[in-house]
């Protein structure tokens, strides 16, 4: 993931946090965007964002 993509993703997270949406709605939005899978896990392109991940 490029730095530009990472920054865009962080902007999306920030926007979602500022909106008055439920946790379920936020997760559903991230699943729809392809960032999370249906189990709530990060999808392959975003796995590096996981806290505590060491590569």
Coordinates of C-alpha atoms in Angstrom, one line a residue:
X1 CA 0.0 0.0 0.0
X2 CA 1.4 3.4 -0.9
X3 CA 1.7 6.2 1.5
X4 CA -1.0 8.1 -0.4
X5 CA -3.4 5.1 -0.1
X6 CA -2.6 4.8 3.6
X7 CA -3.4 8.5 4.1
X8 CA -6.7 8.2 2.2
X9 CA -7.6 5.2 4.4
X10 CA -6.8 7.1 7.6
X11 CA -8.9 10.1 6.3
X12 CA -11.8 7.6 5.7
X13 CA -11.5 6.2 9.3
X14 CA -11.4 9.7 10.7
X15 CA -14.5 10.7 8.8
X16 CA -16.3 7.6 10.0
X17 CA -15.3 8.3 13.6
X18 CA -16.7 11.8 13.4
X19 CA -20.1 10.7 12.0
X20 CA -22.8 9.7 14.3
X21 CA -22.9 6.0 13.3
X22 CA -23.1 2.8 15.3
X23 CA -20.2 0.4 15.5
X24 CA -22.1 -2.0 13.3
X25 CA -22.7 0.6 10.6
X26 CA -19.1 1.6 10.6
X27 CA -18.0 -2.0 10.3
X28 CA -20.5 -2.6 7.5
X29 CA -19.1 0.4 5.6
X30 CA -15.6 -0.9 5.9
X31 CA -16.7 -4.3 4.7
X32 CA -18.4 -2.7 1.8
X33 CA -15.2 -0.7 1.0
X34 CA -13.3 -4.0 1.0
X35 CA -11.1 -3.0 4.0
X36 CA -12.6 -5.7 6.3
X37 CA -14.0 -9.1 5.4
X38 CA -17.4 -10.3 6.6
X39 CA -15.7 -11.6 9.9
X40 CA -14.3 -8.1 10.7
X41 CA -10.7 -9.0 9.8
X42 CA -8.6 -6.8 7.6
X43 CA -8.4 -7.9 4.0
X44 CA -5.1 -8.8 2.4
X45 CA -4.2 -5.3 1.1
X46 CA -4.7 -3.9 4.6
X47 CA -3.2 -6.6 6.8
X48 CA -0.1 -4.4 7.5
X49 CA -2.4 -2.0 9.4
X50 CA -3.0 -4.6 12.1
X51 CA -1.7 -3.5 15.5
X52 CA 1.1 -5.7 16.7
X53 CA 1.8 -7.2 13.3
X54 CA 5.5 -7.8 12.7
X55 CA 6.8 -8.6 9.2

